[in-house]
Amino acid sequence: DASGMRLETLAGALLAQHAHVRFSVVWAAGRSGFSSDWATMNQEQVALAGVLDTAKRIAKKLRREDRAVHLVSSAGGLFEGKKAIDSLTVPTPLRPYGEGKIVQERLVSSDQSLGVRRIYRPSSVYGYLRGARANLVSALLAGTQQAKPVRIVGALSTQRDYVFNQDVGRFIASEILSPGAVDVQTHTLASGRPTDIFQVIQLIENQTGSFLYREIDPRPSNALDTTFLPTALPPDFQPTGLIEGISKTAMAMKQDRARANLH
């Protein structure tokens, strides 16, 4: 389309200004979530395919080792209901969301013309960024601040692996800057420490000194345990502990409220 052509022209002009340059495309987009249907996932796949085609046209004059595609997938979608996942565990998705993520991963990993390919599978990401999707930790912190009940999607005993958003961002940024020479690599970004929802609630109540009002779904559609072993993680990935991560999330939310009040 016209926007794709404009992007190609602009990117081509920028690349032509440098004698030696690396061109990287990062896909961390899409509106899909755990409950997405096949139509939504197919739409997302079409969008990704369009981005990859544009990337190939932009980078066609570059050496293969100077092109890279970085795709953010989903560990939760691929391994829902599995426990003690390690680096050899094979994905067995239970719903269209996970199946769609596998299709996206294969679209990238199977195409050698994309150059260096890196796939990231974050587990349950938490943290705070204005305008970003809410997550369990930020929703619970908001509940304590507003003294409003928070709806819990899942059982209190549901075990998940919570990974801090800054850790995920830092790792992916490092890979973009220095991806190495291996053609295709897949990285699971998790904490390697299972935590149930009740424990998260307790940590947040301790952090804030407030009681958290909660609404528990009597028939949760997303209550299966999904946990990872430390051996599933890249050796150079250093996850922040949950207590520290919750504290940093609470601080980010507090600072954002203070900035909003100033304006």
mmCIF file of N, CA and C in Angstrom, residues 9 11 21 24 27 37 57 59 68 82 87 90 127 142 155 158 164 167 174 177 190 204 224 228-229 233 237 241 256:
data_model
loop_
_atom_site.group_PDB
_atom_site.id
_atom_site.type_symbol
_atom_site.label_atom_id
_atom_site.label_comp_id
_atom_site.label_asym_id
_atom_site.label_seq_id
_atom_site.Cartn_x
_atom_site.Cartn_y
_atom_site.Cartn_z
ATOM 1 N N THR A 9 10.777 3.786 0.632
ATOM 2 C CA THR A 9 11.558 4.876 0.050
ATOM 3 C C THR A 9 12.399 5.578 1.117
ATOM 4 N N ALA A 11 13.281 4.425 4.190
ATOM 5 C CA ALA A 11 14.293 3.528 4.755
ATOM 6 C C ALA A 11 15.441 3.320 3.776
ATOM 7 N N VAL A 21 25.899 -0.847 7.379
ATOM 8 C CA VAL A 21 24.765 -0.631 8.271
ATOM 9 C C VAL A 21 24.035 -1.948 8.526
ATOM 10 N N SER A 24 17.371 -3.805 11.204
ATOM 11 C CA SER A 24 16.629 -4.719 12.072
ATOM 12 C C SER A 24 15.150 -4.345 12.115
ATOM 13 N N TRP A 27 9.075 -7.004 15.635
ATOM 14 C CA TRP A 27 7.621 -7.177 15.687
ATOM 15 C C TRP A 27 7.229 -7.453 17.139
ATOM 16 N N ASP A 37 -9.879 -15.192 18.838
ATOM 17 C CA ASP A 37 -10.341 -16.277 17.967
ATOM 18 C C ASP A 37 -9.438 -16.366 16.733
ATOM 19 N N ARG A 57 12.164 -6.200 0.991
ATOM 20 C CA ARG A 57 12.409 -5.271 -0.118
ATOM 21 C C ARG A 57 13.384 -4.171 0.301
ATOM 22 N N ALA A 59 15.732 -4.353 2.594
ATOM 23 C CA ALA A 59 17.078 -4.857 2.921
ATOM 24 C C ALA A 59 17.688 -5.717 1.816
ATOM 25 N N ALA A 68 18.152 -8.368 10.121
ATOM 26 C CA ALA A 68 17.659 -9.132 11.277
ATOM 27 C C ALA A 68 16.170 -8.875 11.486
ATOM 28 N N LYS A 82 1.228 -26.273 31.013
ATOM 29 C CA LYS A 82 2.411 -27.107 31.234
ATOM 30 C C LYS A 82 3.183 -26.607 32.457
ATOM 31 N N SER A 87 14.165 -25.999 28.315
ATOM 32 C CA SER A 87 14.516 -25.571 26.960
ATOM 33 C C SER A 87 14.137 -26.606 25.888
ATOM 34 N N VAL A 90 8.321 -29.061 24.124
ATOM 35 C CA VAL A 90 7.714 -28.728 22.828
ATOM 36 C C VAL A 90 6.386 -28.008 23.061
ATOM 37 N N GLY A 127 4.525 -4.928 35.046
ATOM 38 C CA GLY A 127 5.210 -3.643 35.127
ATOM 39 C C GLY A 127 4.201 -2.562 34.804
ATOM 40 N N ALA A 142 -3.409 -0.883 41.262
ATOM 41 C CA ALA A 142 -4.429 0.143 41.036
ATOM 42 C C ALA A 142 -5.621 -0.082 41.952
ATOM 43 N N ALA A 155 -7.810 -18.963 39.278
ATOM 44 C CA ALA A 155 -7.981 -19.351 40.673
ATOM 45 C C ALA A 155 -6.847 -18.758 41.503
ATOM 46 N N THR A 158 -3.719 -20.617 41.110
ATOM 47 C CA THR A 158 -3.104 -20.707 39.783
ATOM 48 C C THR A 158 -1.655 -20.233 39.829
ATOM 49 N N PHE A 164 9.497 -9.229 34.819
ATOM 50 C CA PHE A 164 9.420 -7.766 34.860
ATOM 51 C C PHE A 164 9.648 -7.192 33.461
ATOM 52 N N ASP A 167 13.166 -6.062 32.357
ATOM 53 C CA ASP A 167 14.107 -7.150 32.068
ATOM 54 C C ASP A 167 13.934 -7.635 30.631
ATOM 55 N N SER A 174 19.375 -5.539 23.870
ATOM 56 C CA SER A 174 20.748 -6.022 23.764
ATOM 57 C C SER A 174 20.924 -6.933 22.557
ATOM 58 N N LEU A 177 20.991 -4.895 19.291
ATOM 59 C CA LEU A 177 22.275 -4.223 19.085
ATOM 60 C C LEU A 177 23.381 -5.212 18.731
ATOM 61 N N ALA A 190 11.586 -15.540 31.177
ATOM 62 C CA ALA A 190 10.747 -15.832 32.336
ATOM 63 C C ALA A 190 11.589 -15.638 33.588
ATOM 64 N N ILE A 204 1.582 -7.681 47.284
ATOM 65 C CA ILE A 204 1.100 -6.329 46.989
ATOM 66 C C ILE A 204 0.479 -5.697 48.232
ATOM 67 N N LEU A 224 -5.232 -22.473 34.344
ATOM 68 C CA LEU A 224 -4.242 -23.555 34.345
ATOM 69 C C LEU A 224 -2.872 -23.031 34.767
ATOM 70 N N PHE A 228 7.951 -22.410 34.582
ATOM 71 C CA PHE A 228 9.195 -22.604 33.841
ATOM 72 C C PHE A 228 10.351 -22.898 34.792
ATOM 73 N N LEU A 229 11.248 -23.756 34.362
ATOM 74 C CA LEU A 229 12.477 -24.017 35.117
ATOM 75 C C LEU A 229 13.531 -22.976 34.740
ATOM 76 N N LEU A 233 15.764 -20.584 30.559
ATOM 77 C CA LEU A 233 16.120 -19.196 30.274
ATOM 78 C C LEU A 233 17.481 -19.082 29.602
ATOM 79 N N PHE A 237 20.329 -14.032 30.912
ATOM 80 C CA PHE A 237 19.114 -13.313 31.301
ATOM 81 C C PHE A 237 19.003 -13.315 32.816
ATOM 82 N N GLY A 241 13.769 -10.011 40.939
ATOM 83 C CA GLY A 241 12.896 -10.700 41.885
ATOM 84 C C GLY A 241 11.523 -10.041 41.941
ATOM 85 N N ASP A 256 3.847 8.420 37.719
ATOM 86 C CA ASP A 256 2.965 8.785 36.611
ATOM 87 C C ASP A 256 1.765 9.595 37.109
#
